[in-house]
mmCIF file of N, CA and C in Angstrom:
data_model
loop_
_atom_site.group_PDB
_atom_site.id
_atom_site.type_symbol
_atom_site.label_atom_id
_atom_site.label_comp_id
_atom_site.label_asym_id
_atom_site.label_seq_id
_atom_site.Cartn_x
_atom_site.Cartn_y
_atom_site.Cartn_z
ATOM 1 N N MET A 1 91.042 81.446 83.092
ATOM 2 C CA MET A 1 90.653 81.572 84.478
ATOM 3 C C MET A 1 89.271 82.209 84.531
ATOM 4 N N LYS A 2 88.429 81.648 85.358
ATOM 5 C CA LYS A 2 87.072 82.165 85.520
ATOM 6 C C LYS A 2 87.022 83.049 86.761
ATOM 7 N N VAL A 3 86.431 84.228 86.604
ATOM 8 C CA VAL A 3 86.291 85.166 87.715
ATOM 9 C C VAL A 3 84.812 85.335 88.013
ATOM 10 N N ASN A 4 84.417 85.041 89.252
ATOM 11 C CA ASN A 4 83.036 85.209 89.701
ATOM 12 C C ASN A 4 82.994 86.354 90.704
ATOM 13 N N VAL A 5 82.137 87.332 90.440
ATOM 14 C CA VAL A 5 82.000 88.477 91.334
ATOM 15 C C VAL A 5 80.654 88.378 92.034
ATOM 16 N N HIS A 6 80.686 88.415 93.370
ATOM 17 C CA HIS A 6 79.476 88.337 94.183
ATOM 18 C C HIS A 6 79.367 89.620 94.999
ATOM 19 N N ALA A 7 78.228 90.281 94.919
ATOM 20 C CA ALA A 7 78.004 91.513 95.676
ATOM 21 C C ALA A 7 77.034 91.229 96.817
ATOM 22 N N VAL A 8 77.368 91.711 98.009
ATOM 23 C CA VAL A 8 76.538 91.518 99.192
ATOM 24 C C VAL A 8 76.079 92.894 99.680
ATOM 25 N N ASN A 9 74.783 93.077 99.808
ATOM 26 C CA ASN A 9 74.146 94.306 100.301
ATOM 27 C C ASN A 9 74.229 95.485 99.335
ATOM 28 N N PHE A 10 74.548 95.235 98.073
ATOM 29 C CA PHE A 10 74.496 96.283 97.056
ATOM 30 C C PHE A 10 74.490 95.638 95.679
ATOM 31 N N THR A 11 74.182 96.436 94.672
ATOM 32 C CA THR A 11 74.171 95.962 93.296
ATOM 33 C C THR A 11 75.450 96.425 92.617
ATOM 34 N N VAL A 12 76.166 95.487 92.051
ATOM 35 C CA VAL A 12 77.435 95.797 91.399
ATOM 36 C C VAL A 12 77.162 96.231 89.955
ATOM 37 N N ASP A 13 77.888 97.243 89.489
ATOM 38 C CA ASP A 13 77.708 97.692 88.110
ATOM 39 C C ASP A 13 78.814 97.118 87.220
ATOM 40 N N LYS A 14 78.631 97.245 85.926
ATOM 41 C CA LYS A 14 79.558 96.661 84.956
ATOM 42 C C LYS A 14 80.961 97.245 85.089
ATOM 43 N N LYS A 15 81.062 98.518 85.390
ATOM 44 C CA LYS A 15 82.364 99.166 85.525
ATOM 45 C C LYS A 15 83.187 98.526 86.644
ATOM 46 N N LEU A 16 82.542 98.222 87.761
ATOM 47 C CA LEU A 16 83.235 97.586 88.877
ATOM 48 C C LEU A 16 83.615 96.147 88.536
ATOM 49 N N VAL A 17 82.729 95.423 87.873
ATOM 50 C CA VAL A 17 83.028 94.045 87.464
ATOM 51 C C VAL A 17 84.220 94.031 86.510
ATOM 52 N N ASP A 18 84.250 94.957 85.562
ATOM 53 C CA ASP A 18 85.372 95.041 84.624
ATOM 54 C C ASP A 18 86.678 95.352 85.348
ATOM 55 N N PHE A 19 86.622 96.227 86.348
ATOM 56 C CA PHE A 19 87.804 96.569 87.133
ATOM 57 C C PHE A 19 88.327 95.340 87.878
ATOM 58 N N VAL A 20 87.429 94.601 88.508
ATOM 59 C CA VAL A 20 87.817 93.388 89.243
ATOM 60 C C VAL A 20 88.414 92.366 88.278
ATOM 61 N N GLN A 21 87.782 92.178 87.130
ATOM 62 C CA GLN A 21 88.270 91.225 86.127
ATOM 63 C C GLN A 21 89.691 91.595 85.682
ATOM 64 N N GLU A 22 89.910 92.867 85.433
ATOM 65 C CA GLU A 22 91.228 93.346 85.001
ATOM 66 C C GLU A 22 92.292 93.058 86.056
ATOM 67 N N ARG A 23 91.964 93.308 87.311
ATOM 68 C CA ARG A 23 92.921 93.069 88.401
ATOM 69 C C ARG A 23 93.196 91.578 88.599
ATOM 70 N N MET A 24 92.161 90.756 88.504
ATOM 71 C CA MET A 24 92.338 89.326 88.717
ATOM 72 C C MET A 24 93.098 88.678 87.564
ATOM 73 N N ASP A 25 92.963 89.223 86.357
ATOM 74 C CA ASP A 25 93.715 88.701 85.214
ATOM 75 C C ASP A 25 95.219 88.826 85.432
ATOM 76 N N LYS A 26 95.634 89.796 86.228
ATOM 77 C CA LYS A 26 97.054 89.990 86.502
ATOM 78 C C LYS A 26 97.638 88.871 87.366
ATOM 79 N N LEU A 27 96.782 88.107 88.047
ATOM 80 C CA LEU A 27 97.273 86.985 88.859
ATOM 81 C C LEU A 27 98.008 85.964 88.009
ATOM 82 N N GLU A 28 97.548 85.778 86.776
ATOM 83 C CA GLU A 28 98.163 84.776 85.902
ATOM 84 C C GLU A 28 99.611 85.112 85.569
ATOM 85 N N LYS A 29 99.983 86.367 85.723
ATOM 86 C CA LYS A 29 101.368 86.769 85.486
ATOM 87 C C LYS A 29 102.282 86.157 86.555
ATOM 88 N N TYR A 30 101.745 85.955 87.754
ATOM 89 C CA TYR A 30 102.538 85.441 88.867
ATOM 90 C C TYR A 30 102.377 83.937 89.078
ATOM 91 N N TYR A 31 101.194 83.410 88.730
ATOM 92 C CA TYR A 31 100.936 81.981 88.919
ATOM 93 C C TYR A 31 99.918 81.558 87.875
ATOM 94 N N ASP A 32 100.346 80.769 86.899
ATOM 95 C CA ASP A 32 99.491 80.459 85.753
ATOM 96 C C ASP A 32 98.557 79.270 85.962
ATOM 97 N N LYS A 33 98.545 78.679 87.140
ATOM 98 C CA LYS A 33 97.690 77.517 87.388
ATOM 99 C C LYS A 33 96.400 77.862 88.137
ATOM 100 N N VAL A 34 96.041 79.131 88.196
ATOM 101 C CA VAL A 34 94.804 79.543 88.859
ATOM 102 C C VAL A 34 93.625 79.042 88.037
ATOM 103 N N VAL A 35 92.726 78.280 88.676
ATOM 104 C CA VAL A 35 91.552 77.728 88.000
ATOM 105 C C VAL A 35 90.424 78.743 87.972
ATOM 106 N N SER A 36 90.119 79.308 89.135
ATOM 107 C CA SER A 36 89.043 80.295 89.217
ATOM 108 C C SER A 36 89.270 81.199 90.423
ATOM 109 N N VAL A 37 88.566 82.322 90.390
ATOM 110 C CA VAL A 37 88.648 83.293 91.474
ATOM 111 C C VAL A 37 87.230 83.706 91.829
ATOM 112 N N ASP A 38 86.903 83.660 93.118
ATOM 113 C CA ASP A 38 85.621 84.159 93.616
ATOM 114 C C ASP A 38 85.906 85.435 94.397
ATOM 115 N N VAL A 39 85.291 86.530 93.959
ATOM 116 C CA VAL A 39 85.474 87.821 94.609
ATOM 117 C C VAL A 39 84.162 88.190 95.285
ATOM 118 N N PHE A 40 84.215 88.402 96.599
ATOM 119 C CA PHE A 40 83.037 88.781 97.372
ATOM 120 C C PHE A 40 83.200 90.237 97.793
ATOM 121 N N LEU A 41 82.347 91.095 97.259
ATOM 122 C CA LEU A 41 82.357 92.514 97.599
ATOM 123 C C LEU A 41 81.205 92.767 98.548
ATOM 124 N N LYS A 42 81.508 93.328 99.712
ATOM 125 C CA LYS A 42 80.484 93.512 100.739
ATOM 126 C C LYS A 42 80.444 94.959 101.200
ATOM 127 N N VAL A 43 79.252 95.426 101.493
ATOM 128 C CA VAL A 43 79.059 96.726 102.122
ATOM 129 C C VAL A 43 78.326 96.468 103.426
ATOM 130 N N GLU A 44 79.001 96.775 104.540
ATOM 131 C CA GLU A 44 78.378 96.592 105.845
ATOM 132 C C GLU A 44 77.479 97.775 106.146
ATOM 133 N N LYS A 45 76.408 97.512 106.842
ATOM 134 C CA LYS A 45 75.444 98.561 107.164
ATOM 135 C C LYS A 45 75.836 99.239 108.470
ATOM 136 N N THR A 46 76.845 100.111 108.369
ATOM 137 C CA THR A 46 77.296 100.905 109.509
ATOM 138 C C THR A 46 77.435 102.353 109.057
ATOM 139 N N SER A 47 77.652 103.228 110.006
ATOM 140 C CA SER A 47 77.818 104.640 109.663
ATOM 141 C C SER A 47 79.273 104.991 109.350
ATOM 142 N N ASP A 48 80.178 104.043 109.499
ATOM 143 C CA ASP A 48 81.592 104.285 109.210
ATOM 144 C C ASP A 48 81.830 104.425 107.714
ATOM 145 N N LYS A 49 82.817 105.234 107.358
ATOM 146 C CA LYS A 49 83.199 105.350 105.951
ATOM 147 C C LYS A 49 83.889 104.082 105.470
ATOM 148 N N GLU A 50 84.570 103.401 106.377
ATOM 149 C CA GLU A 50 85.294 102.183 106.026
ATOM 150 C C GLU A 50 84.385 100.972 106.205
ATOM 151 N N ASN A 51 83.327 100.905 105.407
ATOM 152 C CA ASN A 51 82.347 99.834 105.533
ATOM 153 C C ASN A 51 82.377 98.875 104.351
ATOM 154 N N LYS A 52 83.414 98.956 103.529
ATOM 155 C CA LYS A 52 83.502 98.101 102.353
ATOM 156 C C LYS A 52 84.564 97.030 102.564
ATOM 157 N N ILE A 53 84.225 95.796 102.179
ATOM 158 C CA ILE A 53 85.125 94.661 102.367
ATOM 159 C C ILE A 53 85.217 93.899 101.052
ATOM 160 N N ALA A 54 86.429 93.485 100.698
ATOM 161 C CA ALA A 54 86.636 92.628 99.530
ATOM 162 C C ALA A 54 87.334 91.361 100.008
ATOM 163 N N GLU A 55 86.717 90.209 99.736
ATOM 164 C CA GLU A 55 87.324 88.916 100.040
ATOM 165 C C GLU A 55 87.549 88.205 98.720
ATOM 166 N N ILE A 56 88.720 87.618 98.562
ATOM 167 C CA ILE A 56 89.066 86.954 97.314
ATOM 168 C C ILE A 56 89.460 85.519 97.626
ATOM 169 N N LYS A 57 88.804 84.583 96.977
ATOM 170 C CA LYS A 57 89.116 83.162 97.126
ATOM 171 C C LYS A 57 89.713 82.693 95.805
ATOM 172 N N ILE A 58 90.962 82.251 95.848
ATOM 173 C CA ILE A 58 91.678 81.826 94.653
ATOM 174 C C ILE A 58 91.738 80.305 94.656
ATOM 175 N N ASN A 59 91.178 79.695 93.634
ATOM 176 C CA ASN A 59 91.157 78.238 93.519
ATOM 177 C C ASN A 59 92.294 77.779 92.610
ATOM 178 N N VAL A 60 93.185 76.970 93.177
ATOM 179 C CA VAL A 60 94.296 76.390 92.424
ATOM 180 C C VAL A 60 94.255 74.884 92.633
ATOM 181 N N PRO A 61 94.862 74.110 91.746
ATOM 182 C CA PRO A 61 94.844 72.662 91.914
ATOM 183 C C PRO A 61 95.409 72.242 93.276
ATOM 184 N N GLY A 62 94.599 71.530 94.036
ATOM 185 C CA GLY A 62 95.035 71.009 95.319
ATOM 186 C C GLY A 62 94.847 71.931 96.506
ATOM 187 N N ASP A 63 94.481 73.177 96.284
ATOM 188 C CA ASP A 63 94.374 74.113 97.400
ATOM 189 C C ASP A 63 93.491 75.300 97.046
ATOM 190 N N ASP A 64 93.081 76.044 98.065
ATOM 191 C CA ASP A 64 92.363 77.303 97.898
ATOM 192 C C ASP A 64 93.047 78.329 98.789
ATOM 193 N N PHE A 65 93.152 79.544 98.295
ATOM 194 C CA PHE A 65 93.699 80.652 99.073
ATOM 195 C C PHE A 65 92.603 81.679 99.267
ATOM 196 N N VAL A 66 92.503 82.222 100.467
ATOM 197 C CA VAL A 66 91.527 83.276 100.748
ATOM 198 C C VAL A 66 92.301 84.495 101.226
ATOM 199 N N VAL A 67 92.024 85.621 100.592
ATOM 200 C CA VAL A 67 92.699 86.874 100.932
ATOM 201 C C VAL A 67 91.654 87.875 101.342
#
């Protein structure tokens, strides 16, 4: 399974990429037909502490899931 990490409005470091990769690898335990995963990490430019968003697009044969 290929994992693509995309960062929006910030620079992602290797530690975060490794963490995302580790978590996405666990998907194969539940469904082994995952082709690829696109992870979009975003930081919104607001003064709120809750300004971080993670969107995950899971590509499987015949369909895509977005979480």
